[in-house]
mmCIF file of C-alpha atoms in Angstrom:
data_model
loop_
_atom_site.group_PDB
_atom_site.id
_atom_site.type_symbol
_atom_site.label_atom_id
_atom_site.label_comp_id
_atom_site.label_asym_id
_atom_site.label_seq_id
_atom_site.Cartn_x
_atom_site.Cartn_y
_atom_site.Cartn_z
ATOM 1 C CA MET A 1 19.094 9.912 -5.349
ATOM 2 C CA THR A 2 15.872 10.403 -3.037
ATOM 3 C CA ARG A 3 12.767 9.946 -4.995
ATOM 4 C CA SER A 4 9.342 11.378 -4.037
ATOM 5 C CA LEU A 5 6.362 9.384 -2.899
ATOM 6 C CA TRP A 6 4.746 10.161 -6.234
ATOM 7 C CA ASP A 7 7.674 8.561 -8.096
ATOM 8 C CA ALA A 8 7.508 5.488 -5.820
ATOM 9 C CA LEU A 9 3.783 5.230 -6.615
ATOM 10 C CA CYS A 10 4.211 5.510 -10.343
ATOM 11 C CA GLY A 11 6.752 2.626 -10.074
ATOM 12 C CA ILE A 12 4.057 0.165 -9.195
ATOM 13 C CA GLU A 13 2.744 -2.054 -12.120
ATOM 14 C CA ASP A 14 -0.931 -1.703 -12.811
ATOM 15 C CA ARG A 15 -2.515 -5.175 -13.073
ATOM 16 C CA ARG A 16 -5.942 -3.901 -14.178
ATOM 17 C CA GLY A 17 -7.171 -4.562 -17.408
ATOM 18 C CA LYS A 18 -7.673 -1.864 -20.113
ATOM 19 C CA LYS A 19 -11.389 -1.492 -19.408
ATOM 20 C CA GLY A 20 -10.589 -0.842 -15.705
ATOM 21 C CA ARG A 21 -8.277 2.007 -16.198
ATOM 22 C CA GLN A 22 -10.409 5.164 -16.108
ATOM 23 C CA TYR A 23 -8.119 6.441 -13.329
ATOM 24 C CA LYS A 24 -4.236 6.164 -13.261
ATOM 25 C CA LEU A 25 -2.749 3.815 -10.624
ATOM 26 C CA PRO A 26 -0.847 6.654 -9.031
ATOM 27 C CA SER A 27 -3.833 8.886 -8.961
ATOM 28 C CA LEU A 28 -5.987 6.554 -7.015
ATOM 29 C CA LEU A 29 -3.111 5.604 -4.569
ATOM 30 C CA GLY A 30 -2.276 9.279 -4.139
ATOM 31 C CA ILE A 31 -5.989 9.861 -3.243
ATOM 32 C CA ALA A 32 -5.974 6.921 -0.857
ATOM 33 C CA VAL A 33 -2.531 7.850 1.000
ATOM 34 C CA ALA A 34 -3.529 11.592 1.275
ATOM 35 C CA ALA A 35 -6.899 10.579 2.678
ATOM 36 C CA MET A 36 -5.554 8.229 5.282
ATOM 37 C CA LEU A 37 -2.810 10.771 6.322
ATOM 38 C CA ALA A 38 -5.837 12.981 6.929
ATOM 39 C CA GLY A 39 -7.549 10.446 9.138
ATOM 40 C CA ALA A 40 -9.713 8.467 6.733
ATOM 41 C CA ASN A 41 -9.447 4.735 7.963
ATOM 42 C CA ASP A 42 -11.949 2.931 5.596
ATOM 43 C CA LEU A 43 -12.869 2.710 2.014
ATOM 44 C CA ILE A 44 -16.044 5.341 2.556
ATOM 45 C CA ALA A 45 -14.009 7.703 4.250
ATOM 46 C CA ILE A 46 -11.345 7.703 1.518
ATOM 47 C CA PHE A 47 -14.163 8.193 -1.039
ATOM 48 C CA ARG A 48 -15.728 11.105 0.819
ATOM 49 C CA TRP A 49 -12.188 12.547 1.296
ATOM 50 C CA GLY A 50 -11.556 12.587 -2.473
ATOM 51 C CA ARG A 51 -15.012 13.733 -3.511
ATOM 52 C CA ARG A 52 -14.365 16.821 -1.244
ATOM 53 C CA LEU A 53 -11.241 17.650 -3.465
ATOM 54 C CA LYS A 54 -11.621 20.695 -5.737
ATOM 55 C CA PRO A 55 -10.995 19.887 -9.464
ATOM 56 C CA GLU A 56 -7.661 21.608 -9.325
ATOM 57 C CA ALA A 57 -6.365 19.476 -6.600
ATOM 58 C CA LEU A 58 -7.588 16.413 -8.654
ATOM 59 C CA ARG A 59 -5.715 17.632 -11.693
ATOM 60 C CA LEU A 60 -2.603 17.978 -9.707
ATOM 61 C CA LEU A 61 -2.982 14.134 -8.658
ATOM 62 C CA GLY A 62 -3.401 13.305 -12.358
ATOM 63 C CA ILE A 63 -7.171 13.280 -12.767
ATOM 64 C CA ASP A 64 -7.641 15.612 -15.681
ATOM 65 C CA ASP A 65 -11.438 15.639 -15.780
ATOM 66 C CA GLY A 66 -11.624 16.854 -12.396
ATOM 67 C CA VAL A 67 -14.028 14.239 -11.070
ATOM 68 C CA ALA A 68 -12.902 12.064 -8.232
ATOM 69 C CA PRO A 69 -13.454 8.151 -8.431
ATOM 70 C CA CYS A 70 -16.643 6.720 -7.042
ATOM 71 C CA HIS A 71 -16.990 4.257 -4.163
ATOM 72 C CA SER A 72 -17.158 1.238 -6.520
ATOM 73 C CA THR A 73 -14.041 2.200 -8.501
ATOM 74 C CA LEU A 74 -11.985 2.505 -5.335
ATOM 75 C CA HIS A 75 -13.390 -1.194 -4.297
ATOM 76 C CA TYR A 76 -12.405 -2.700 -7.442
ATOM 77 C CA PHE A 77 -9.028 -0.948 -7.697
ATOM 78 C CA PHE A 78 -8.095 -2.135 -4.161
ATOM 79 C CA GLN A 79 -9.218 -5.819 -4.896
ATOM 80 C CA SER A 80 -6.659 -5.741 -8.092
ATOM 81 C CA LEU A 81 -3.866 -4.137 -6.433
ATOM 82 C CA ASP A 82 -0.778 -5.943 -6.161
ATOM 83 C CA ALA A 83 -0.349 -5.334 -2.310
ATOM 84 C CA ASP A 84 3.304 -6.930 -2.290
ATOM 85 C CA ALA A 85 4.307 -4.286 -5.095
ATOM 86 C CA LEU A 86 2.799 -1.531 -3.037
ATOM 87 C CA SER A 87 4.638 -2.789 0.089
ATOM 88 C CA ALA A 88 7.848 -3.029 -1.654
ATOM 89 C CA ALA A 89 7.657 0.322 -3.246
ATOM 90 C CA LEU A 90 6.701 2.154 0.011
ATOM 91 C CA GLY A 91 9.411 0.220 1.947
ATOM 92 C CA LYS A 92 12.075 1.452 -0.817
ATOM 93 C CA PHE A 93 10.748 5.012 -0.449
ATOM 94 C CA ALA A 94 10.938 4.886 3.347
ATOM 95 C CA LEU A 95 14.331 3.538 3.154
ATOM 96 C CA GLY A 96 15.542 6.127 0.576
ATOM 97 C CA ASP A 97 19.228 6.361 -0.054
ATOM 98 C CA ASP A 98 20.040 4.966 3.500
ATOM 99 C CA ARG A 99 20.882 1.421 4.581
ATOM 100 C CA ALA A 100 19.003 -0.094 7.494
ATOM 101 C CA ARG A 101 21.272 -0.654 10.483
ATOM 102 C CA HIS A 102 18.964 -2.010 13.092
ATOM 103 C CA ILE A 103 16.069 -4.005 12.037
ATOM 104 C CA ALA A 104 13.007 -5.191 14.443
ATOM 105 C CA ILE A 105 11.045 -8.169 13.098
ATOM 106 C CA GLU A 106 7.595 -8.510 14.362
ATOM 107 C CA GLY A 107 4.752 -10.813 13.624
ATOM 108 C CA LYS A 108 1.065 -10.207 14.181
ATOM 109 C CA THR A 109 -2.172 -11.856 13.400
ATOM 110 C CA LEU A 110 -4.607 -9.388 11.783
ATOM 111 C CA LYS A 111 -7.805 -8.690 13.731
ATOM 112 C CA GLY A 112 -10.823 -9.392 11.839
ATOM 113 C CA SER A 113 -9.058 -11.449 8.950
ATOM 114 C CA ARG A 114 -10.675 -14.929 9.690
ATOM 115 C CA ARG A 115 -13.128 -16.079 7.010
ATOM 116 C CA LEU A 116 -15.451 -18.928 7.577
ATOM 117 C CA ASP A 117 -13.199 -21.897 8.281
ATOM 118 C CA ALA A 118 -9.734 -20.457 7.311
ATOM 119 C CA LYS A 119 -7.043 -19.420 9.681
ATOM 120 C CA PRO A 120 -6.624 -15.533 10.249
ATOM 121 C CA LEU A 121 -3.975 -13.804 8.279
ATOM 122 C CA HIS A 122 -0.491 -13.508 9.906
ATOM 123 C CA VAL A 123 1.901 -10.815 8.787
ATOM 124 C CA LEU A 124 5.739 -10.445 9.476
ATOM 125 C CA SER A 125 7.164 -6.999 9.276
ATOM 126 C CA ALA A 126 10.634 -5.534 9.333
ATOM 127 C CA PHE A 127 10.904 -1.984 11.063
ATOM 128 C CA ALA A 128 13.889 -0.127 10.598
ATOM 129 C CA SER A 129 14.113 1.738 13.986
ATOM 130 C CA GLU A 130 16.277 4.738 13.061
ATOM 131 C CA LEU A 131 13.995 5.581 10.178
ATOM 132 C CA SER A 132 10.726 4.789 12.375
ATOM 133 C CA ALA A 133 9.341 3.094 9.221
ATOM 134 C CA VAL A 134 8.355 -0.501 8.183
ATOM 135 C CA ILE A 135 10.637 -1.398 5.242
ATOM 136 C CA GLY A 136 9.268 -4.723 4.195
ATOM 137 C CA ASP A 137 6.596 -7.194 5.165
ATOM 138 C CA LEU A 138 5.711 -10.706 4.294
ATOM 139 C CA MET A 139 2.464 -12.844 4.673
ATOM 140 C CA VAL A 140 3.043 -16.008 6.825
ATOM 141 C CA GLU A 141 1.286 -19.020 5.353
ATOM 142 C CA PRO A 142 -0.743 -20.913 8.060
ATOM 143 C CA ASP A 143 1.503 -23.964 8.099
ATOM 144 C CA GLN A 144 4.798 -22.035 7.961
ATOM 145 C CA ASN A 145 7.199 -21.203 10.697
ATOM 146 C CA GLU A 146 7.583 -17.595 11.628
ATOM 147 C CA ILE A 147 11.229 -17.982 11.982
ATOM 148 C CA THR A 148 11.897 -19.374 8.447
ATOM 149 C CA ALA A 149 9.487 -16.339 7.236
ATOM 150 C CA ALA A 150 11.675 -14.024 8.809
ATOM 151 C CA MET A 151 14.733 -15.242 7.211
ATOM 152 C CA ALA A 152 13.137 -14.908 3.831
ATOM 153 C CA LEU A 153 12.139 -11.360 4.736
ATOM 154 C CA LEU A 154 15.591 -10.395 5.773
ATOM 155 C CA LYS A 155 16.921 -11.962 2.445
ATOM 156 C CA SER A 156 14.749 -9.637 0.666
ATOM 157 C CA LEU A 157 15.933 -6.448 2.275
ATOM 158 C CA PRO A 158 18.994 -4.338 1.314
ATOM 159 C CA LEU A 159 21.172 -4.914 4.248
ATOM 160 C CA ASP A 160 24.932 -4.397 4.839
#
């Protein structure tokens, strides 16, 4: 059975403490996804997009008081978000009821991810060509071989 994107977002575990849960996780992710689809490409743009929503639209996203989250709320939310769980949920949503037949594996070093003396982040992605969607990704450790990481990524995917 094909789920909606909202159902996929609701299936992600919220790792925030009780004090940090003024907004529900699916509501914040829904605003972020919709803002990015509308062209927002950073946190400030997501914040501004959410602030322009009418109270009725915010209620549809599960924000009952009709007040959009502020910039700092979004900042702390994304800091605490389990990116692997989000990636897995979106990959399952993109895959739907289908099985991936042809998968391309690609590794990329993320521009601007180098911090001080640390190596930059390197991500390995599995792209289902007939779906035109990334269905899984994995962070490659600096001392890890990309080929062994690709095997681990393939084992985590629902393949025939």
